[in-house]
mmCIF file of C-alpha atoms in Angstrom:
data_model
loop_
_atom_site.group_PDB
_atom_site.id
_atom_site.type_symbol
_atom_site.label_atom_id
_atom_site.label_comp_id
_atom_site.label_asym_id
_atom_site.label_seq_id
_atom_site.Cartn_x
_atom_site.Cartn_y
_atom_site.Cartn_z
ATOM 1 C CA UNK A 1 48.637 137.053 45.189
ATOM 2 C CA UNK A 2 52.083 135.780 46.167
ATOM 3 C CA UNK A 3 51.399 131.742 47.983
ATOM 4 C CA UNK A 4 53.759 131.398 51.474
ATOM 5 C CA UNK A 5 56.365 128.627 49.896
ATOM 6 C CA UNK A 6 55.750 125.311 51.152
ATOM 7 C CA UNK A 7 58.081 122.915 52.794
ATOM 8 C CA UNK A 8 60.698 121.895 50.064
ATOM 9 C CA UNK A 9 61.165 118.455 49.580
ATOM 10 C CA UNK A 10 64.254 117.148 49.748
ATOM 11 C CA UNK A 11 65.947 115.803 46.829
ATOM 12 C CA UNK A 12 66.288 111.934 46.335
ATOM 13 C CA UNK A 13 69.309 110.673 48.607
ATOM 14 C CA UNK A 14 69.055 113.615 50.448
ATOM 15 C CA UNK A 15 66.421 112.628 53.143
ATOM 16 C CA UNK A 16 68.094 111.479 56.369
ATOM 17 C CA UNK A 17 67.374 107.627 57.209
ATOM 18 C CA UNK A 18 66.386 106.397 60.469
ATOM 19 C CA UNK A 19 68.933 105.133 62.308
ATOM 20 C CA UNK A 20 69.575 101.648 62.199
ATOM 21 C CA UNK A 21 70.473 98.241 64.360
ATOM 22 C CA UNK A 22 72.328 95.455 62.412
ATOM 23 C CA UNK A 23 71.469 91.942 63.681
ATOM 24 C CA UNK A 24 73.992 89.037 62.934
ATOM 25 C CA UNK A 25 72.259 86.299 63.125
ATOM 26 C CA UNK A 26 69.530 84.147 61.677
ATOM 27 C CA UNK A 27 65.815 85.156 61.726
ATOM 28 C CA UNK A 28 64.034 83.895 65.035
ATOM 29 C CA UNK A 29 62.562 84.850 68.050
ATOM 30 C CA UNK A 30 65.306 86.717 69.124
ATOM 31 C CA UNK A 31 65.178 89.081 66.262
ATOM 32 C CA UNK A 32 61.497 89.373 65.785
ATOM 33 C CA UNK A 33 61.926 91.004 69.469
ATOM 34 C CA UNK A 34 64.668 93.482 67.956
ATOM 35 C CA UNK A 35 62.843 93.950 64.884
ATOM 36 C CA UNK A 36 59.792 95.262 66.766
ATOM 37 C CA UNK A 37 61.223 97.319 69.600
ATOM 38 C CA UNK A 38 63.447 99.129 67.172
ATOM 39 C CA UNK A 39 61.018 99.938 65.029
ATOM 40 C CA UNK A 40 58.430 101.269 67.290
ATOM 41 C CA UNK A 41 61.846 103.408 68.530
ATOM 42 C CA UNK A 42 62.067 104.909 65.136
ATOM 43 C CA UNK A 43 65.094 102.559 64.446
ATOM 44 C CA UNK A 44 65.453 100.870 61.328
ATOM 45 C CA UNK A 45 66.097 96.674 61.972
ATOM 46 C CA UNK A 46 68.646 95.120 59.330
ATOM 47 C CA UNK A 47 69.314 91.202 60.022
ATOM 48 C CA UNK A 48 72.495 89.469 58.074
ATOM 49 C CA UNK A 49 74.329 86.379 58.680
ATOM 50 C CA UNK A 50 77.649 86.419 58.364
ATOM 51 C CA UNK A 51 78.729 84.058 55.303
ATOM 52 C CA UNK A 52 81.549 82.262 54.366
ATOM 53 C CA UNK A 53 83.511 85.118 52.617
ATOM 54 C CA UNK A 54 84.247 87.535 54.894
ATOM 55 C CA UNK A 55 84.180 90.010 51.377
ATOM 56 C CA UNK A 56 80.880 89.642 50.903
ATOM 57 C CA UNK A 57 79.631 90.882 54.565
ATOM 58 C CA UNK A 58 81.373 94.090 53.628
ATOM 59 C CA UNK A 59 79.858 94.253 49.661
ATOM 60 C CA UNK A 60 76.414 93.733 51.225
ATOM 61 C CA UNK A 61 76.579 95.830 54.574
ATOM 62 C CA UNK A 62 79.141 98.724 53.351
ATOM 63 C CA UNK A 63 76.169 100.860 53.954
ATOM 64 C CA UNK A 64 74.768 100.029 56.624
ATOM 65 C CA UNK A 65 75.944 101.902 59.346
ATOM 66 C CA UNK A 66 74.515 101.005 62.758
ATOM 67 C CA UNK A 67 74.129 102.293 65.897
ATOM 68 C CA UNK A 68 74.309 98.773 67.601
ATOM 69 C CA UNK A 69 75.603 95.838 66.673
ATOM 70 C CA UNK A 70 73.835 92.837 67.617
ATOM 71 C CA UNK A 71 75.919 89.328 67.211
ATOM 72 C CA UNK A 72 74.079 86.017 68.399
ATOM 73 C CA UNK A 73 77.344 83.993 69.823
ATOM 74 C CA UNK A 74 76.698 81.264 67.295
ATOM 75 C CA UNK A 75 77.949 83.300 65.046
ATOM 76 C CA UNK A 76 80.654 83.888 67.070
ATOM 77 C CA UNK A 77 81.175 80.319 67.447
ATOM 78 C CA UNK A 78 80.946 79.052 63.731
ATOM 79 C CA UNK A 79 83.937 81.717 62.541
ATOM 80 C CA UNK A 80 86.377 81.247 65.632
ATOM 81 C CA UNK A 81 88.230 83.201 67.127
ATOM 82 C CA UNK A 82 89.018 86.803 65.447
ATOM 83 C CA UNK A 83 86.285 85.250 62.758
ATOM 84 C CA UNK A 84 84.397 88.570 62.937
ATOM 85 C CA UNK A 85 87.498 90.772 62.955
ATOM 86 C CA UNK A 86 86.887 94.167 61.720
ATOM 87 C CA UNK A 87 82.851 93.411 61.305
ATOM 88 C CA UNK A 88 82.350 97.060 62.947
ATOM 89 C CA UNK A 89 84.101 98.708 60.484
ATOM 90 C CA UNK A 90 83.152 96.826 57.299
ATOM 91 C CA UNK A 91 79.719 97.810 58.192
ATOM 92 C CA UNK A 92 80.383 101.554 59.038
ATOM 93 C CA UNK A 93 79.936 101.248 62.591
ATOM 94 C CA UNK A 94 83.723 101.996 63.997
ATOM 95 C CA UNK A 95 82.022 104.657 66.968
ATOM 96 C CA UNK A 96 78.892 102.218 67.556
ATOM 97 C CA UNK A 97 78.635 99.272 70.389
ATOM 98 C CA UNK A 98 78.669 95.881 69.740
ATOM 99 C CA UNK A 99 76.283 93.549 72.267
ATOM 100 C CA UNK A 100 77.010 89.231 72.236
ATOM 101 C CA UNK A 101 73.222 87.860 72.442
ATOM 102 C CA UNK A 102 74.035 84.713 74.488
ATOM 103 C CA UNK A 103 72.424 82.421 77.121
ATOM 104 C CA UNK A 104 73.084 81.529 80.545
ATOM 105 C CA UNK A 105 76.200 78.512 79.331
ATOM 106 C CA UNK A 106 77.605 79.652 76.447
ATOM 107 C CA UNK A 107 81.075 77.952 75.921
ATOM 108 C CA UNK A 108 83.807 79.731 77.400
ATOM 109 C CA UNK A 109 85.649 80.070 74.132
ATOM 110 C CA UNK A 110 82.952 81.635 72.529
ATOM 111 C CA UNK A 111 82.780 84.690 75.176
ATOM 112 C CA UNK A 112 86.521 84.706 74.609
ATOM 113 C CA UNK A 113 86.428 85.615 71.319
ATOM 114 C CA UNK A 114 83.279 87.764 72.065
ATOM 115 C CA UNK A 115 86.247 89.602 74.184
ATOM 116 C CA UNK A 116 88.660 89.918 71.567
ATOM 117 C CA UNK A 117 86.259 91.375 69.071
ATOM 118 C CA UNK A 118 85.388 94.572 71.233
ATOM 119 C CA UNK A 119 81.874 93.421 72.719
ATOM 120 C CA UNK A 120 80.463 96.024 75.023
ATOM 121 C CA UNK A 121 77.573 94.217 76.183
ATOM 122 C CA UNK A 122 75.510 91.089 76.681
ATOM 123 C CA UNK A 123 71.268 90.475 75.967
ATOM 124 C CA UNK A 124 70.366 87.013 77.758
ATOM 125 C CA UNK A 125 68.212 84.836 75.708
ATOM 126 C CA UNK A 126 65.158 85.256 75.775
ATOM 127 C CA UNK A 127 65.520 88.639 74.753
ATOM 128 C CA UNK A 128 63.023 90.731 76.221
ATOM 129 C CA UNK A 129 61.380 94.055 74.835
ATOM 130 C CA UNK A 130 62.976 96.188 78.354
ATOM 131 C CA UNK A 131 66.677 94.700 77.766
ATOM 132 C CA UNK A 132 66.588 95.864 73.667
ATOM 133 C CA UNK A 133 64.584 98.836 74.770
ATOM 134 C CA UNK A 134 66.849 99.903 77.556
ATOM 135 C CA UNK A 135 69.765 99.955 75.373
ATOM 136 C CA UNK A 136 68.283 101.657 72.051
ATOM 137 C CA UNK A 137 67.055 104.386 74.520
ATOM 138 C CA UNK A 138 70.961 104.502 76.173
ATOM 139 C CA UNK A 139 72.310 105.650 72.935
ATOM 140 C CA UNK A 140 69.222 107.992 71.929
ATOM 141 C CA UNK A 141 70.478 109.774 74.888
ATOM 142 C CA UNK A 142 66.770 109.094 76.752
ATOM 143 C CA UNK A 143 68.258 107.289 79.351
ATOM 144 C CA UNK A 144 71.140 108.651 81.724
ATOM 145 C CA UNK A 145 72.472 107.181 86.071
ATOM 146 C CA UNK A 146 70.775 109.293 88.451
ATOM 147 C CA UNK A 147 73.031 111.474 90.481
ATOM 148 C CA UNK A 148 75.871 109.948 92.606
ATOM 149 C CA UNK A 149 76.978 111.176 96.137
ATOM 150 C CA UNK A 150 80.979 112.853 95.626
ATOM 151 C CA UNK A 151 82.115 109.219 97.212
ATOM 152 C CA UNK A 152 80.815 107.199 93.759
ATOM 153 C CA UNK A 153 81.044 109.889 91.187
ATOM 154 C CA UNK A 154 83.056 109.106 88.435
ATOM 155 C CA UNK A 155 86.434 110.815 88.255
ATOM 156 C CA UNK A 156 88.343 112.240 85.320
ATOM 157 C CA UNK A 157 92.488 111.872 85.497
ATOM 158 C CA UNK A 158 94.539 113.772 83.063
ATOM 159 C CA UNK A 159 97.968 111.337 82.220
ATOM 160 C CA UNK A 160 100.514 114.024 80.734
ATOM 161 C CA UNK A 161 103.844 112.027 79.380
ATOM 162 C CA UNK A 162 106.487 112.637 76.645
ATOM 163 C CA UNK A 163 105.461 109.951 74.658
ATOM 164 C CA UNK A 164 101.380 110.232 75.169
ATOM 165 C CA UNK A 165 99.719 107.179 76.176
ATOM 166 C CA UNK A 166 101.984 104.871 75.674
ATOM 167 C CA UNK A 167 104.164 106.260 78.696
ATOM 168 C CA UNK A 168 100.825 105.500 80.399
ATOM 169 C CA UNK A 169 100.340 101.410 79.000
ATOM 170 C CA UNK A 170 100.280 99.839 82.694
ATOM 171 C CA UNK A 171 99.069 102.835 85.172
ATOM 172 C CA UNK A 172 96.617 103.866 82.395
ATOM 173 C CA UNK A 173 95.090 100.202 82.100
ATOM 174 C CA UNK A 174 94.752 100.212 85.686
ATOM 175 C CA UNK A 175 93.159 102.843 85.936
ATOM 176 C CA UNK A 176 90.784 102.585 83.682
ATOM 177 C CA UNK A 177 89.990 99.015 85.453
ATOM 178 C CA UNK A 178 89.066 101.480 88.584
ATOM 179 C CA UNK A 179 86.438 102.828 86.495
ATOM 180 C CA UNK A 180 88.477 106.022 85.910
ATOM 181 C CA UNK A 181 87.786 108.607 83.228
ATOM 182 C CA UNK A 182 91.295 109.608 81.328
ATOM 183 C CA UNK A 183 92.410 111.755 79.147
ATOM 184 C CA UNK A 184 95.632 111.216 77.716
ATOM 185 C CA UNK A 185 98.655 114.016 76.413
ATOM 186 C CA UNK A 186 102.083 114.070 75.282
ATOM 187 C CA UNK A 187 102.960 117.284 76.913
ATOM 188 C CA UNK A 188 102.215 119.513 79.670
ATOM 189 C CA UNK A 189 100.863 122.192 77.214
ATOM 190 C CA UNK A 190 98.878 119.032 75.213
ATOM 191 C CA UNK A 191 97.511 118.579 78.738
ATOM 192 C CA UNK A 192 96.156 122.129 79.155
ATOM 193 C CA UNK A 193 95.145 122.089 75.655
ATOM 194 C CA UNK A 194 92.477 118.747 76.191
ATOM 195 C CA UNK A 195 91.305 120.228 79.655
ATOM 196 C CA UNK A 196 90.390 123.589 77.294
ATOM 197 C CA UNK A 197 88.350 120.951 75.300
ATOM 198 C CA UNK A 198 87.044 118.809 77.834
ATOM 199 C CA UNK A 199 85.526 121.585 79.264
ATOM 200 C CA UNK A 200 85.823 120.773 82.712
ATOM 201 C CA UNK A 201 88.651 120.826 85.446
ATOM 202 C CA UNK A 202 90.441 117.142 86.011
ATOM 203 C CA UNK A 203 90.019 115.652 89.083
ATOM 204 C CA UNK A 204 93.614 114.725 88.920
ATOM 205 C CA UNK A 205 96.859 115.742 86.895
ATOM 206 C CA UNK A 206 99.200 113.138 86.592
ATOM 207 C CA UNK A 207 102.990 113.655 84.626
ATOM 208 C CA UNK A 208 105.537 111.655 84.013
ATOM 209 C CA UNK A 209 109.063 113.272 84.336
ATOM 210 C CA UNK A 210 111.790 113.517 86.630
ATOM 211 C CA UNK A 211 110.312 113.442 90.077
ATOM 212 C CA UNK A 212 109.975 117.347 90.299
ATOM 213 C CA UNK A 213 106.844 118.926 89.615
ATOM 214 C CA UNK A 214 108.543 122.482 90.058
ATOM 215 C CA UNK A 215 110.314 121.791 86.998
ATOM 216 C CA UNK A 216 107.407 120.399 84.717
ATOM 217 C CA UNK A 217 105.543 123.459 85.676
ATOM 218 C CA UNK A 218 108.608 126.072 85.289
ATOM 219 C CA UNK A 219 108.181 124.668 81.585
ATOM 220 C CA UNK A 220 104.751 125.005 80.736
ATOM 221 C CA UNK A 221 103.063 128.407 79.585
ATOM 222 C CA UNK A 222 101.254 131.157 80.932
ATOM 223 C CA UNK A 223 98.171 129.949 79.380
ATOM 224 C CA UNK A 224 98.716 126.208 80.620
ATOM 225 C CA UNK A 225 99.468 127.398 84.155
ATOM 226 C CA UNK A 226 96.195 129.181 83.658
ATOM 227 C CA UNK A 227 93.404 126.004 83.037
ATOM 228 C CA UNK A 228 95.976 123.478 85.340
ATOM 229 C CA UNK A 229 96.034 125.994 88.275
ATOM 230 C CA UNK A 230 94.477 124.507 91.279
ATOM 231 C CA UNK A 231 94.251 120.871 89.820
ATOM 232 C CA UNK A 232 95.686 118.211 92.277
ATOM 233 C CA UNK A 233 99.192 116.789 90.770
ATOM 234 C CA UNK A 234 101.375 114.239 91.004
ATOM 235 C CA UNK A 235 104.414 113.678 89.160
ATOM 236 C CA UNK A 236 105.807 110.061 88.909
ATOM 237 C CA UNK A 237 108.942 108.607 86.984
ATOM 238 C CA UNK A 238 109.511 106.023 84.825
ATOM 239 C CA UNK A 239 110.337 103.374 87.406
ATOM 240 C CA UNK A 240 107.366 104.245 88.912
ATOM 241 C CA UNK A 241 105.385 104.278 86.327
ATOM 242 C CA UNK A 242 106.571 100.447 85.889
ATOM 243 C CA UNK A 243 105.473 99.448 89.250
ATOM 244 C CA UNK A 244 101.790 100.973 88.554
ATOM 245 C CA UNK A 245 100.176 98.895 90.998
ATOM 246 C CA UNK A 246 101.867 100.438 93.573
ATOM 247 C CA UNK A 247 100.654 103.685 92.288
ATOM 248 C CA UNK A 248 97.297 102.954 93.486
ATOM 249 C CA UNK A 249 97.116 103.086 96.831
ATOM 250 C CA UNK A 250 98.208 106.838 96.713
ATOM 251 C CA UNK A 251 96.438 107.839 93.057
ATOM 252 C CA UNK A 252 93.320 106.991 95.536
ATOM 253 C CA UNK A 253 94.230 108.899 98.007
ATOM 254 C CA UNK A 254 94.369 112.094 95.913
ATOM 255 C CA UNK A 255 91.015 111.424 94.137
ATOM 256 C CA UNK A 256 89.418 110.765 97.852
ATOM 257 C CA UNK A 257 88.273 107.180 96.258
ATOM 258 C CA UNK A 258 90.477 104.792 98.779
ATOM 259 C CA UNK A 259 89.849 101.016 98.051
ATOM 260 C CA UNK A 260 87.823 101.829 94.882
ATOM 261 C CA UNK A 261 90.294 99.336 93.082
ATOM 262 C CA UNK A 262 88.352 96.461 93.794
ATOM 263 C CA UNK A 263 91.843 94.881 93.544
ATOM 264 C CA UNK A 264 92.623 95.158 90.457
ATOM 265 C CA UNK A 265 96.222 93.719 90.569
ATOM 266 C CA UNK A 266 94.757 90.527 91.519
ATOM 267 C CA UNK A 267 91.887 90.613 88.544
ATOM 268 C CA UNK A 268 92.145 87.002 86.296
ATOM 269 C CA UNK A 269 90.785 86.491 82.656
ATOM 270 C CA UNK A 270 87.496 85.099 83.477
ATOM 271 C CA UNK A 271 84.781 85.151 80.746
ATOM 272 C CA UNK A 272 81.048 84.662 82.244
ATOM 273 C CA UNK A 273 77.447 85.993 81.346
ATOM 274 C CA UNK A 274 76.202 88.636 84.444
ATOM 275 C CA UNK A 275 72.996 89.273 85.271
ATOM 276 C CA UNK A 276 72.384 92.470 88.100
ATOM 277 C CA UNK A 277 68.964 92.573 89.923
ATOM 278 C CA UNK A 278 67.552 96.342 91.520
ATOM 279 C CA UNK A 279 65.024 96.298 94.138
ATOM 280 C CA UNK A 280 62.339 98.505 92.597
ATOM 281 C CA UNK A 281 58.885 98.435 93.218
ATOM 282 C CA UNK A 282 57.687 95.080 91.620
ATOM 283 C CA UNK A 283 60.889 93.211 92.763
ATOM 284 C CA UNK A 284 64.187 93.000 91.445
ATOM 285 C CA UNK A 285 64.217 94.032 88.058
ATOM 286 C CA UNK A 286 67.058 91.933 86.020
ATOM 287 C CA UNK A 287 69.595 93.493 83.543
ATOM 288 C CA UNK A 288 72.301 91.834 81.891
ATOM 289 C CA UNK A 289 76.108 92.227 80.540
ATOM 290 C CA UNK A 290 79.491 90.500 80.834
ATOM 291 C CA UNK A 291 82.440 90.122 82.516
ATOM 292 C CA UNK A 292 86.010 89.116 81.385
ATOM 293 C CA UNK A 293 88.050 89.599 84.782
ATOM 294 C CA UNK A 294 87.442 88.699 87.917
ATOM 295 C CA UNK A 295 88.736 89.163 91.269
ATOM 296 C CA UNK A 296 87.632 88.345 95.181
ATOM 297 C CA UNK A 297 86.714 91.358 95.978
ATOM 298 C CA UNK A 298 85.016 91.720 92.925
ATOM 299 C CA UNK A 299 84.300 92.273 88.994
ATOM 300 C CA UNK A 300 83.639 94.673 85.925
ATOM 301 C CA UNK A 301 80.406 94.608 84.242
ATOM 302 C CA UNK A 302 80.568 95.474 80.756
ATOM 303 C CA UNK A 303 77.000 96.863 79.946
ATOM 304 C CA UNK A 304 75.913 100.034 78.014
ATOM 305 C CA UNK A 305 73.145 100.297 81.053
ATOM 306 C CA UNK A 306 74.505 99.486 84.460
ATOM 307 C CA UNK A 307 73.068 100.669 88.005
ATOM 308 C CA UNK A 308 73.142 103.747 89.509
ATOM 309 C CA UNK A 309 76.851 104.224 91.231
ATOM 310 C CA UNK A 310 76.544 103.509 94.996
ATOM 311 C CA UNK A 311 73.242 101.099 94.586
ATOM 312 C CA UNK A 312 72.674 98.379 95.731
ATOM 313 C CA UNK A 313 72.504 94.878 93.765
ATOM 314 C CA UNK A 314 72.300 91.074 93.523
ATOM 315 C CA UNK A 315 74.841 89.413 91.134
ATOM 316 C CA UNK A 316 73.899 86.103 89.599
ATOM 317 C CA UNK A 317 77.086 85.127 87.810
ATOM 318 C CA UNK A 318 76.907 82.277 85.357
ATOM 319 C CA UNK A 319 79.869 79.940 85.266
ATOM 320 C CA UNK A 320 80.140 78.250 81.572
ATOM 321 C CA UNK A 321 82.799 76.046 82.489
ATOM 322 C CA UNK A 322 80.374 74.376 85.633
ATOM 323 C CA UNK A 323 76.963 74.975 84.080
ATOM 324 C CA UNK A 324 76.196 76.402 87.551
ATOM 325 C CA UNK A 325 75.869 80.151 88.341
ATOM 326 C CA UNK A 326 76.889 82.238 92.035
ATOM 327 C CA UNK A 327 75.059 84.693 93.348
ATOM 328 C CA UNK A 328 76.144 87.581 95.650
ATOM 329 C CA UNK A 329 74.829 91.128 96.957
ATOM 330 C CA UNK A 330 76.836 93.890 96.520
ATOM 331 C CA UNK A 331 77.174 97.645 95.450
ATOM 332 C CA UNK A 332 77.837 99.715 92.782
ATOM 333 C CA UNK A 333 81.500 101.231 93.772
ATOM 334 C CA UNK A 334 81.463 103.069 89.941
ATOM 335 C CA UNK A 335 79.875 103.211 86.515
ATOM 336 C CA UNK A 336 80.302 104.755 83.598
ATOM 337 C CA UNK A 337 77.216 104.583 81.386
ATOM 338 C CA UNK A 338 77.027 104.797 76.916
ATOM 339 C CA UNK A 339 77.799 108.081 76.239
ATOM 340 C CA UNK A 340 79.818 110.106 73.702
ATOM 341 C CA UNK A 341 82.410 111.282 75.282
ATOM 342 C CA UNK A 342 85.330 112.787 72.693
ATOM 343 C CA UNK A 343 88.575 112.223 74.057
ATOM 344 C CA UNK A 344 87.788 110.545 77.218
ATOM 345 C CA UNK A 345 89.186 106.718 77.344
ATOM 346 C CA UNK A 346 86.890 105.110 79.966
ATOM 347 C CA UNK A 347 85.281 101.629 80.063
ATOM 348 C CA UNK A 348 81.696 101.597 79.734
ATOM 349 C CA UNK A 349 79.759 99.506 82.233
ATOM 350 C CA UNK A 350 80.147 99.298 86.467
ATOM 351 C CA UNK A 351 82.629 97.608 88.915
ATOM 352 C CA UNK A 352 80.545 95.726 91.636
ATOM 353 C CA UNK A 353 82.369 95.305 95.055
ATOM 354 C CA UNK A 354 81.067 91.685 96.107
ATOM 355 C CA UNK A 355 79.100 92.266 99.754
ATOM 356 C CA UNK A 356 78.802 89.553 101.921
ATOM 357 C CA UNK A 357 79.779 86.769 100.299
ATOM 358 C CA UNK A 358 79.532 82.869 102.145
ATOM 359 C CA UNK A 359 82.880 81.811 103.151
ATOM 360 C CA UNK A 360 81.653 78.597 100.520
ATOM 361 C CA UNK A 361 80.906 80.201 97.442
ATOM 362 C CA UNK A 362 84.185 83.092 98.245
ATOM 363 C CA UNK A 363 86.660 80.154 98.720
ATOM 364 C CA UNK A 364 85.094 78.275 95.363
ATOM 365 C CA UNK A 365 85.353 82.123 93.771
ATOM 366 C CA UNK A 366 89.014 82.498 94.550
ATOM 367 C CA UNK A 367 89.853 78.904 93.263
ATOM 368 C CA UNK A 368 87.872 79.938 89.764
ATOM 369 C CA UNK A 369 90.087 83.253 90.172
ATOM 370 C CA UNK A 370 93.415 81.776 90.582
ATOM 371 C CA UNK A 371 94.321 84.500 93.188
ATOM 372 C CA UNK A 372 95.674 84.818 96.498
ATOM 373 C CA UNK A 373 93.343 85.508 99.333
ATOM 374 C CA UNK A 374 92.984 88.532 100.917
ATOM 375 C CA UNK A 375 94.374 89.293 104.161
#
């Protein structure tokens, strides 16, 4: 009698790994939190510090290959500035987030560097179970914003220019800083091409050219007229293009998102720890992230979790350069949660539009922000 095969085992090498969290950093509490939640998450914990040759890290890690990166900021601290430069990559984690692991006054210079080597996030310390779980389940996909009225939903912008996204360096920054979803071509016919991909209708096609959209579109193909017909437009020029702030006002307009900008011209370089509260039913329930600009009317959150668009929240923003912190209602005007998205240049993490704010702690904000006040 013939036996039903059994399950074949897979040959040595071959069996997939689980996937893993790298934590730079020495062994302590902080870890031993990590350690646990990711494994009972069916992640597998790997801790390193980084040593004096930066050769070694990649001899010792080459395999690693994260999903998240986890860097304590005295690590940050003991290498300097760029001192972890290209730590995602030596460790085969160029698509994976990197999270700082910092308290409540850690120097200034330290979350500046933080900045320059591509953080995405921020854990507070103590590190609690709900902040590592929170984020493990982001990227698992287990986690995702509940819906958003049309007035916060995120929108997706389509930048067509003859040189790609370079032609795009200042509007395309700015609007990213709105919380803006882009996708970026060299050509008209590129353009149609990446919608075709996307999957999806832009909310918003924007070209650079001469000022006529009759003539862009005379030039572009059946097929192209095809996926781009019925998508708002806007053609700008170069000069335009140069004065991108000015862009704004009217970009807005189109997308139906007026004073979403949370004044973005008027955003400083300001490097502080964030923590955002929710009402929920035991209380406000604390998550944390990072900011690196700052403005009066308000800031950008980097966090691979932030709040449901159009919710409301309490900021608690920590000021390393005081030792104090400010806190301040306010609401969710946009987020953009982790998420693979191929193509798509967006920021990950939520601009919060300050509500309410004591004439005190707005005028001490504005002097920290270096800008003028609103009218």
């Amino acid at each position: 009698m013939r036996m039903a095969p059994g399950p074949v085992r897979p040959a040595a090498g071959e069996a997939l790994s689980a996937p893993r969290v790298l934590w730079v950093g020495v062994a302590g509490d902080a870890w031993l939190v990590v350690s646990r939640v990711a494994k009972s998450l069916g992640f597998e914990p790997v801790q390193a510090v980084v040593p004096g040759s930066v050769g070694s890290v990649g001899l010792e890690l080459s395999r690693a290959r994260p999903r998240l990166v986890l860097v304590h900021w005295r690590q940050v601290r003991e290498r300097g500035p760029g001192g972890l430069g290209g730590l995602k990559a030596r460790v085969g984690a160029a698509g994976a987030p990197m999270a700082l692991v910092a308290e409540p006054h850690t120097p200034a210079e330290v979350l500046e560097a933080a900045d320059a080597e591509g953080v995405e996030d921020c854990l507070m310390t103590p590190v609690s179970e709900a902040a590592v779980r929170s984020r493990l389940s982001a990227l698992m996909g287990a986690q995702s914003l509940l819906s958003a009225s049309e007035r916060y939903s995120p929108r997706v912008v389509l930048l067509a220019g003859a040189a790609g996204a370079r032609t795009w360096t200042g509007l395309g920054s700015l609007l990213e800083a709105c919380g803006h979803q882009l996708l970026y071509s060299a050509t008209v016919e590129g353009a149609a091409a990446r919608v075709e991909e996307h999957g999806a209708p832009p909310h918003l096609l924007i070209v650079a050219g001469d000022g006529s959209w009759g003539g862009v579109w005379a030039r572009a193909s059946t097929a192209a007229r095809s996926l781009l017909e019925g998508v708002p437009s806007l053609v700008v020029t170069a000069a335009e293009c140069a004065r991108a702030a000015t862009l704004l006002p009217r970009i807005h307009a189109l997308l139906g998102r007026e004073g979403t900008s949370l004044r973005v011209d008027e955003r400083v370089p300001f490097s502080c720890p964030v923590e955002f509260g929710e009402a929920g039913p035991r209380g406000l329930s604390w998550t944390s992230g990072v900011s690196f600009a700052l403005s009066p009317g308000g800031l950008f959150v980097r966090t691979l979790v932030p709040a449901r668009p159009g919710a409301a929240v309490t900021l608690r923003i920590h000021l390393p350069t005081t030792g104090e912190h400010l806190e301040s209602p306010g609401v969710v005007a946009w987020a953009n949660p982790w998420a693979s998205r191929e193509g798509l240049s967006c920021p990950v993490g939520m601009g919060v539009r300050f509500l309410g704010m004591g004439p005190p702690r707005l005028m001490h904000l504005r002097q920290l922000c270096h800008a003028p006040a609103a009218p």
